[in-house]
Coordinates of C-alpha atoms and ligand atoms in Angstrom, one line a residue:
X1 CA -27.1 -29.2 2.4
X2 CA -25.4 -30.7 -0.6
X3 CA -24.4 -29.4 -4.2
X4 CA -26.3 -31.1 -6.9
X5 CA -26.3 -30.2 -10.5
X6 CA -24.8 -28.5 -13.5
X7 CA -23.0 -25.2 -13.9
X8 CA -21.4 -22.8 -16.7
X9 CA -18.9 -20.6 -15.1
X10 CA -18.1 -17.0 -16.8
X11 CA -15.9 -16.5 -19.3
X12 CA -12.1 -16.7 -18.4
X13 CA -11.0 -13.7 -17.1
X14 CA -7.1 -14.0 -18.1
X15 CA -8.2 -14.3 -21.5
X16 CA -11.0 -11.8 -21.8
X17 CA -8.4 -9.2 -20.7
X18 CA -6.0 -10.2 -23.0
X19 CA -8.6 -10.0 -26.2
X20 CA -9.3 -6.6 -25.0
X21 CA -6.1 -5.4 -24.4
X22 CA -4.7 -6.6 -27.6
X23 CA -7.1 -5.0 -29.5
X24 CA -5.1 -1.9 -28.7
X25 CA -2.1 -3.2 -30.3
X26 CA -4.1 -5.4 -33.5
X27 CA -5.8 -4.1 -37.1
X28 CA -8.9 -5.8 -37.9
X29 CA -12.1 -6.6 -35.9
X30 CA -13.3 -9.7 -33.6
X31 CA -16.4 -11.1 -32.1
X32 CA -15.6 -12.1 -28.9
X33 CA -18.0 -14.6 -27.5
X34 CA -18.3 -15.3 -24.3
X35 CA -16.4 -12.5 -22.7
X36 CA -16.1 -12.3 -19.0
X37 CA -19.2 -10.4 -17.9
X38 CA -17.2 -9.6 -14.4
X39 CA -16.0 -6.2 -12.8
X40 CA -12.1 -6.5 -13.8
X41 CA -12.4 -7.2 -17.4
X42 CA -15.4 -4.0 -17.5
X43 CA -11.9 -1.8 -16.3
X44 CA -9.9 -3.5 -19.1
X45 CA -12.8 -2.9 -21.5
X46 CA -13.2 1.1 -20.0
X47 CA -9.6 1.3 -20.8
X48 CA -9.6 0.0 -23.8
X49 CA -12.0 2.4 -25.0
X50 CA -10.3 5.3 -23.1
X51 CA -6.9 4.4 -24.8
X52 CA -9.2 4.8 -28.0
X53 CA -10.0 1.3 -29.0
X54 CA -13.7 0.8 -30.0
X55 CA -15.6 -1.6 -28.3
X56 CA -19.1 -2.5 -28.3
X57 CA -21.1 -4.9 -26.1
X58 CA -23.7 -7.0 -28.0
X59 CA -25.1 -9.4 -24.9
X60 CA -22.5 -11.6 -24.0
X61 CA -20.4 -10.9 -27.2
X62 CA -18.1 -7.9 -27.4
X63 CA -17.0 -6.4 -30.5
X64 CA -13.9 -5.6 -30.4
X65 CA -12.2 -3.1 -33.9
X66 CA -8.2 -3.0 -33.7
X67 CA -6.8 0.5 -32.9
X68 CA -3.6 -0.4 -34.7
X69 CA -1.4 0.9 -31.8
X70 CA -2.7 4.4 -32.3
X71 CA -3.4 5.4 -28.6
X72 CA -4.8 8.3 -26.7
X73 CA -2.8 10.1 -24.3
X74 CA -5.2 9.4 -21.0
X75 CA -5.4 8.5 -17.5
X76 CA -7.2 5.0 -17.0
X77 CA -8.8 3.7 -14.0
X78 CA -7.9 0.1 -13.5
X79 CA -10.1 -0.4 -10.6
X80 CA -9.3 -4.1 -8.7
X81 CA -7.6 -5.3 -11.7
X82 CA -3.8 -6.1 -11.7
X83 CA -3.9 -7.6 -14.9
X84 CA -4.7 -4.3 -16.6
X85 CA -2.4 -2.4 -14.9
X86 CA 0.2 -4.7 -15.5
X87 CA 0.0 -5.7 -19.1
X88 CA -0.8 -2.0 -20.3
X89 CA 2.2 -1.0 -18.7
X90 CA 3.9 -3.4 -20.9
X91 CA 2.8 -2.1 -23.8
X92 CA 2.4 1.4 -23.3
X93 CA 5.9 1.7 -22.8
X94 CA 6.8 1.8 -26.1
X95 CA 4.2 3.8 -27.2
X96 CA 4.6 7.8 -27.9
X97 CA 2.2 9.5 -25.4
X98 CA 1.6 10.1 -21.8
X99 CA -0.6 7.7 -19.7
X100 CA -1.2 7.5 -16.4
X101 CA -2.5 4.1 -14.7
X102 CA -4.5 4.4 -11.3
X103 CA -6.8 1.7 -9.0
X104 CA -9.1 1.5 -6.0
X105 CA -7.3 1.3 -2.9
X106 CA -6.4 -2.4 -2.8
X107 CA -4.6 -2.1 -6.4
X108 CA -2.8 1.4 -5.1
X109 CA -1.1 -1.6 -2.3
X110 CA 0.0 -3.7 -4.9
X111 CA 3.7 -3.6 -6.2
X112 CA 4.6 -2.3 -9.8
X113 CA 8.2 -2.0 -9.4
X114 CA 8.3 -5.9 -10.5
X115 CA 7.2 -4.5 -13.9
X116 CA 8.5 -0.8 -14.1
X117 CA 12.1 -1.6 -13.1
X118 CA 12.5 -4.5 -16.2
X119 CA 10.7 -2.0 -18.6
X120 CA 13.2 0.9 -17.5
X121 CA 16.2 -1.3 -18.3
X122 CA 14.8 -1.8 -21.8
X123 CA 14.5 1.7 -22.3
X124 CA 10.9 2.8 -20.6
X125 CA 10.0 6.1 -18.8
X126 CA 8.3 4.8 -16.3
X127 CA 7.7 6.3 -12.7
X128 CA 5.6 4.6 -9.5
X129 CA 4.7 5.9 -6.6
X130 CA 7.2 4.1 -4.2
X131 CA 6.8 1.2 -6.6
X132 CA 3.2 1.4 -6.6
X133 CA 0.1 2.6 -8.7
X134 CA 0.0 5.7 -9.7
X135 CA 1.8 4.7 -12.4
X136 CA 3.0 7.3 -15.3
X137 CA 4.4 6.3 -18.5
X138 CA 6.1 8.5 -21.1
X139 CA 6.4 6.5 -24.4
X140 CA 10.0 5.8 -25.2
X141 CA 12.2 3.8 -27.5
X142 CA 12.5 0.5 -26.1
X143 CA 15.6 -2.2 -26.7
X144 CA 14.9 -5.9 -26.4
X145 CA 16.6 -7.8 -23.6
X146 CA 16.5 -10.9 -21.8
X147 CA 14.4 -10.8 -18.5
X148 CA 15.1 -13.5 -16.1
X149 CA 12.2 -13.6 -13.9
X150 CA 12.8 -13.7 -10.1
X151 CA 8.6 -14.9 -9.6
X152 CA 6.9 -16.8 -11.9
X153 CA 4.4 -14.1 -12.9
X154 CA 2.6 -14.4 -16.3
X155 CA 1.4 -10.7 -15.6
X156 CA 4.9 -9.7 -15.5
X157 CA 5.9 -12.2 -18.4
X158 CA 3.0 -10.9 -20.4
X159 CA 3.8 -7.2 -19.6
X160 CA 7.7 -7.8 -20.9
X161 CA 6.5 -9.7 -24.0
X162 CA 4.2 -7.2 -25.0
X163 CA 6.7 -4.4 -24.3
X164 CA 9.2 -6.4 -26.7
X165 CA 6.4 -6.2 -29.8
X166 CA 7.5 -2.6 -30.3
X167 CA 11.5 -2.9 -28.7
X168 CA 14.1 -2.8 -31.5
X169 CA 15.8 -6.6 -31.6
X170 CA 15.0 -9.7 -29.7
X171 CA 13.2 -9.7 -26.1
X172 CA 13.7 -13.0 -24.4
X173 CA 11.4 -13.9 -20.8
X174 CA 12.4 -16.8 -19.1
X175 CA 10.9 -17.5 -15.6
X176 CA 11.9 -19.8 -12.8
X177 CA 8.4 -21.9 -13.1
X178 CA 5.8 -21.8 -15.7
X179 CA 2.9 -19.8 -15.6
X180 CA -0.1 -19.4 -17.7
X181 CA 0.8 -19.0 -21.3
X182 CA -2.7 -17.4 -22.7
X183 CA -0.4 -14.3 -23.9
X184 CA 1.7 -16.7 -25.9
X185 CA -1.0 -18.4 -27.3
X186 CA -3.0 -15.0 -28.3
X187 CA 0.0 -13.5 -29.7
X188 CA 1.1 -16.3 -31.8
X189 CA -2.6 -16.6 -32.9
X190 CA -2.8 -13.1 -34.0
X191 CA 0.6 -13.2 -35.9
X192 CA 3.1 -11.8 -33.8
X193 CA 6.7 -13.5 -34.1
X194 CA 6.9 -14.7 -31.0
X195 CA 8.6 -18.5 -30.2
X196 CA 9.5 -20.6 -27.2
X197 CA 13.3 -20.1 -26.8
X198 CA 16.0 -20.6 -23.9
X199 CA 13.7 -21.9 -21.8
X200 CA 11.4 -19.1 -22.0
X201 CA 10.0 -17.1 -25.0
X202 CA 11.4 -14.6 -27.2
X203 CA 9.3 -12.1 -29.2
X204 CA 10.2 -9.6 -31.7
X205 CA 8.7 -6.8 -33.1
X206 CA 5.9 -7.5 -35.0
X207 CA 2.3 -6.1 -36.0
X208 CA -0.8 -8.6 -34.9
X209 CA -4.2 -8.8 -36.6
X210 CA -7.6 -9.7 -34.5
X211 CA -9.0 -13.1 -35.5
X212 CA -12.5 -12.7 -36.9
X213 CA -14.2 -14.4 -34.0
X214 CA -13.0 -15.5 -30.6
X215 CA -14.7 -17.8 -28.2
X216 CA -13.7 -17.5 -24.7
X217 CA -13.6 -20.8 -22.6
X218 CA -15.3 -20.6 -19.3
X219 CA -13.1 -19.6 -16.5
X220 CA -11.6 -22.8 -14.8
X221 CA -10.5 -20.5 -11.5
X222 CA -14.4 -19.8 -11.2
X223 CA -15.4 -23.3 -11.6
X224 CA -13.0 -24.4 -9.1
X225 CA -15.1 -23.1 -5.9
X226 CA -17.9 -25.2 -7.2
X227 CA -15.7 -28.4 -7.8
X228 CA -13.7 -28.2 -4.4
X229 CA -17.1 -27.5 -2.7
X230 CA -18.8 -30.3 -4.0
X231 CA -15.8 -32.4 -3.5
X232 CA -16.0 -31.9 0.4
X233 CA -19.8 -31.4 0.6
X234 CA -21.5 -35.1 1.2
X235 CA -24.2 -35.6 -1.2
X236 CA -22.7 -33.5 -3.7
X237 CA -22.3 -34.3 -7.6
X238 CA -21.7 -31.0 -9.4
X239 CA -20.3 -30.7 -13.5
X240 CA -18.8 -27.4 -14.7
X241 CA -19.4 -27.2 -18.6
X242 CA -16.9 -25.6 -21.0
X243 CA -14.1 -25.1 -18.5
X244 CA -10.7 -23.8 -20.3
X245 CA -8.0 -26.3 -19.1
X246 CA -4.8 -24.7 -20.3
X247 CA -2.2 -26.6 -18.3
X248 CA -1.3 -23.4 -16.5
X249 CA -4.6 -23.4 -14.8
X250 CA -5.1 -26.9 -13.9
X251 CA -3.0 -27.4 -11.0
X252 CA -5.7 -27.6 -8.7
X253 CA -7.5 -30.5 -10.1
X254 CA -4.0 -32.2 -10.6
X255 CA -3.6 -31.6 -6.9
X256 CA -6.7 -32.6 -6.0
X257 CA -6.6 -36.1 -7.7
X258 CA -3.5 -36.5 -5.7
X259 CA -5.4 -36.1 -2.9
X260 CA -7.7 -39.2 -3.7
X261 CA -10.6 -36.5 -5.1
X262 CA -13.2 -37.8 -7.6
X263 CA -13.2 -35.6 -10.2
X264 CA -13.2 -35.8 -14.0
X265 CA -11.8 -34.3 -16.5
X266 CA -13.2 -34.7 -20.2
X267 CA -11.6 -32.7 -22.8
X268 CA -14.2 -31.5 -25.7
X269 CA -12.2 -28.9 -27.8
X270 CA -8.8 -27.0 -27.9
X271 CA -9.9 -24.2 -30.0
X272 CA -8.6 -21.4 -28.4
X273 CA -7.1 -23.7 -26.0
X274 CA -7.8 -26.7 -24.6
X275 CA -11.5 -26.7 -23.0
X276 CA -13.9 -29.3 -21.9
X277 CA -15.9 -30.4 -18.9
X278 CA -15.0 -31.2 -15.1
X279 CA -17.3 -33.3 -12.8
X280 CA -16.6 -33.6 -9.0
X281 CA -18.2 -35.9 -6.6
X282 CA -18.1 -35.7 -2.9
X283 CA -14.8 -37.6 -1.5
X284 CA -14.8 -38.6 1.9
X285 CA -11.6 -39.7 2.3
X286 CA -9.1 -36.7 1.1
X287 CA -5.4 -37.5 1.7
X288 CA -3.1 -34.5 3.1
X289 CA -0.3 -33.7 0.2
X290 CA 2.6 -31.2 -0.6
X291 CA 1.9 -28.7 -3.1
X292 CA 5.7 -28.3 -4.4
X293 CA 7.0 -24.4 -5.6
X294 CA 6.3 -25.0 -9.1
X295 CA 3.2 -26.3 -8.9
X296 CA 1.8 -22.9 -7.1
X297 CA 2.1 -20.8 -10.4
X298 CA -0.5 -23.3 -12.1
X299 CA -2.8 -22.6 -9.2
X300 CA -2.1 -20.0 -7.7
X301 CA -5.6 -18.3 -7.7
X302 CA -7.2 -21.4 -6.1
X303 CA -5.1 -21.4 -2.6
X304 CA -7.6 -20.3 -0.6
X305 CA -10.2 -22.6 -1.8
X306 CA -7.4 -25.7 -1.9
X307 CA -7.0 -24.4 1.9
X308 CA -10.6 -25.0 2.6
X309 CA -10.5 -28.6 0.5
X310 CA -7.2 -29.2 3.3
X311 CA -9.1 -28.9 6.0
X312 CA -11.1 -31.7 5.4
X313 CA -8.5 -34.0 4.3
X314 CA -6.4 -36.7 6.4
X315 CA -2.7 -35.6 7.5
X316 CA -0.9 -32.3 7.3
X317 CA -1.3 -30.4 3.8
X318 CA 1.8 -28.2 3.0
X319 CA 1.7 -25.5 0.5
X320 CA 5.3 -24.2 -0.4
X321 CA 6.8 -20.9 -1.3
X322 CA 3.0 -19.3 -1.7
X323 CA 4.5 -15.7 -0.4
X324 CA 3.3 -13.9 -4.0
X325 CA -0.4 -14.9 -2.6
X326 CA 0.8 -11.9 0.4
X327 CA 0.3 -9.7 -2.5
X328 CA -2.8 -10.6 -4.2
X329 CA -6.3 -8.5 -4.0
X330 CA -5.8 -8.9 0.0
X331 CA -2.5 -10.6 1.8
X332 CA -4.2 -14.2 1.0
X333 CA -2.2 -16.0 3.8
X334 CA -3.0 -14.0 6.2
X335 CA -7.0 -14.2 4.9
X336 CA -6.9 -18.0 4.7
X337 CA -5.4 -18.1 8.4
X338 CA -8.0 -15.9 10.0
X339 CA -10.9 -16.6 8.6
X340 CA -10.8 -20.5 8.1
X341 CA -9.0 -20.6 11.6
X342 CA -12.2 -18.6 13.0
X343 CA -14.0 -21.5 12.3
X344 CA -12.1 -24.1 13.7
X345 CA -9.1 -25.1 11.4
X346 CA -5.9 -25.9 12.3
X347 CA -3.6 -24.1 10.2
X348 CA -0.6 -21.7 10.2
X349 CA 2.3 -20.5 8.2
X350 CA 6.3 -21.0 8.5
X351 CA 8.3 -18.8 6.7
X352 CA 6.3 -19.0 2.7
X353 CA 4.7 -22.3 4.2
X354 CA 1.0 -23.0 4.5
X355 CA 0.0 -25.9 6.6
X356 CA -3.3 -27.2 7.0
X357 CA -3.9 -30.3 9.4
X358 CA -7.2 -32.2 9.0
X359 CA -9.9 -33.2 9.3
X360 CA -11.1 -30.9 11.1
X361 CA -15.2 -29.7 11.5
X362 CA -15.7 -26.6 10.7
X363 CA -18.6 -24.9 13.1
X364 CA -19.1 -21.2 12.1
X365 CA -19.4 -18.5 14.8
X366 CA -19.9 -15.1 14.8
X367 CA -19.0 -12.9 11.3
X368 CA -16.2 -13.3 9.0
X369 CA -14.4 -10.8 6.7
X370 CA -14.0 -11.6 3.2
X371 CA -11.3 -8.2 3.1
X372 CA -13.1 -6.9 -0.1
X373 CA -11.0 -10.1 -2.0
X374 CA -13.4 -12.0 -4.3
X375 CA -11.8 -15.2 -4.0
X376 CA -11.7 -15.1 -0.4
X377 CA -15.6 -14.4 -0.4
X378 CA -15.9 -17.1 -2.4
X379 CA -14.1 -19.4 -0.3
X380 CA -15.9 -18.5 2.6
X381 CA -19.5 -19.3 0.7
X382 CA -17.9 -23.1 0.2
X383 CA -16.9 -23.0 3.8
X384 CA -20.7 -22.6 4.6
X385 CA -22.1 -24.7 2.4
X386 CA -20.0 -27.5 4.3
X387 CA -21.4 -26.1 7.4
X388 CA -24.9 -26.1 6.2
X389 CA -25.4 -22.5 6.3
X390 CA -24.6 -19.3 5.1
X391 CA -22.0 -17.5 6.6
X392 CA -22.3 -13.4 7.3
X393 CA -19.6 -12.5 5.6
X394 CA -18.6 -8.5 5.2
X395 CA -18.6 -7.4 1.4
X396 CA -19.3 -10.8 0.4
X397 CA -20.6 -8.9 -3.1
X398 CA -16.9 -8.4 -3.9
X399 CA -17.1 -12.1 -5.9
X400 CA -18.3 -9.7 -8.9
X401 CA -15.0 -8.9 -9.7
X402 CA -14.7 -12.2 -10.8
X403 CA -17.4 -14.1 -11.1
X404 CA -21.0 -12.0 -11.0
X405 CA -23.6 -14.8 -10.9
X406 CA -21.4 -16.9 -8.3
X407 CA -24.5 -16.4 -5.4
X408 CA -26.9 -17.2 -7.9
X409 CA -25.2 -20.0 -9.6
X410 CA -24.6 -21.7 -6.2
X411 CA -27.9 -21.3 -4.8
X412 CA -29.1 -23.2 -8.1
X413 CA -27.0 -25.7 -7.3
X414 CA -28.3 -26.2 -3.5
X415 CA -30.5 -29.1 -2.6
Ligands
S3P501 C1 -2.8 -13.2 -14.1 C2 -1.9 -13.6 -13.7 C3 -1.8 -14.4 -11.9 C4 -3.3 -14.5 -11.4 C5 -4.2 -13.4 -11.6 C6 -4.3 -13.1 -13.1 C7 -2.9 -13.0 -15.5 O1 -1.2 -13.0 -11.3 O2 -3.2 -14.6 -10.2 O3 -4.9 -13.7 -11.4 O4 -3.8 -13.1 -15.9 O5 -1.8 -13.2 -16.1 P1 0.5 -13.3 -11.4 O6 1.0 -12.6 -12.5 O7 0.6 -11.8 -10.1 O8 1.0 -14.4 -10.7

């Protein structure tokens, strides 16, 4: 089996979330094309509607009418989506009203104290359940602060910048390493008073206005599965079209190129963010590499699929400081080690580092578990492509959390 052809991945999940959520604060209205059809972004749109925003789906397009910050006190189900919950915490904190945010069993296990604590220092009234959802927020007057984050997290950074839009004075957020900057770019495009400062970003109280139209680029984190599958499967050649190339999102491409991968990137536009096509061809001689701590935020969602590629690379690949992976939709370090290990891969953890020794032929035996985590399910599907058979994976359908047509698109590439 090989993968051949081209694929257009769904609209970017991170940018779709932000377009939807920011409409709650903004004035004006916006026709968003290529809005992500994924379950996580459906949670965001549902949240926006419940909080008083106006959302209309017209096929591939979503029309958003700004609520101008006039929100309805309510309970919000964020489903499986950490981005929905954390960004909402940030901008609900400074609004009048009482809001409760909850989610599914996976989201209820994820830490929210990292957002609640700095918000509380700004004057917010946020209560969590032992640091986890459900989260209750009562609107309060916020005062701008300087935040030095202990972890590079775009969700946390975004929550604090959004809180800063309604806080007195200036809010500054500095991260230990750079993470994706979709929030900064979109807020700036909407007229917010936001700028780089002190090695991070500062924001001042501002009104924002929706652009009339916004085209969401394709999700590079969805493209990542097809591209990596093509690199490791003999005879493959895949092109992903219309893919977002935000510098904070393309760490996988940089690392795979360092490993010798035949990967070609052609930028075709810069509005609203850089985007273009990315092609991958089977590369028989991938070489192991060391992925440094500062590179992890740039490929944080791609660690599982990069781990699969590393099983086929010569030498020991090390991914340094990947502890954030323990608190994603599943404990992804445990999931990668048990599931790829069950396929015969040689991989282990030492502290917060992951080691993978290759090349190793993978041999399916028995069944596999996605742990209800979309990125683990899609990684296992690509492991199946490499092995030339479809693996039996529990809850494989959870891929729809980020990529509803993943299996259809994959079938269309199979030759
Ligand atoms: C996201 C940030 C990342 C990423 C997640 C989406 C975002 O999470 O893993 O899938 O849209 O801001 P962290 O902020 O927890 O690193």
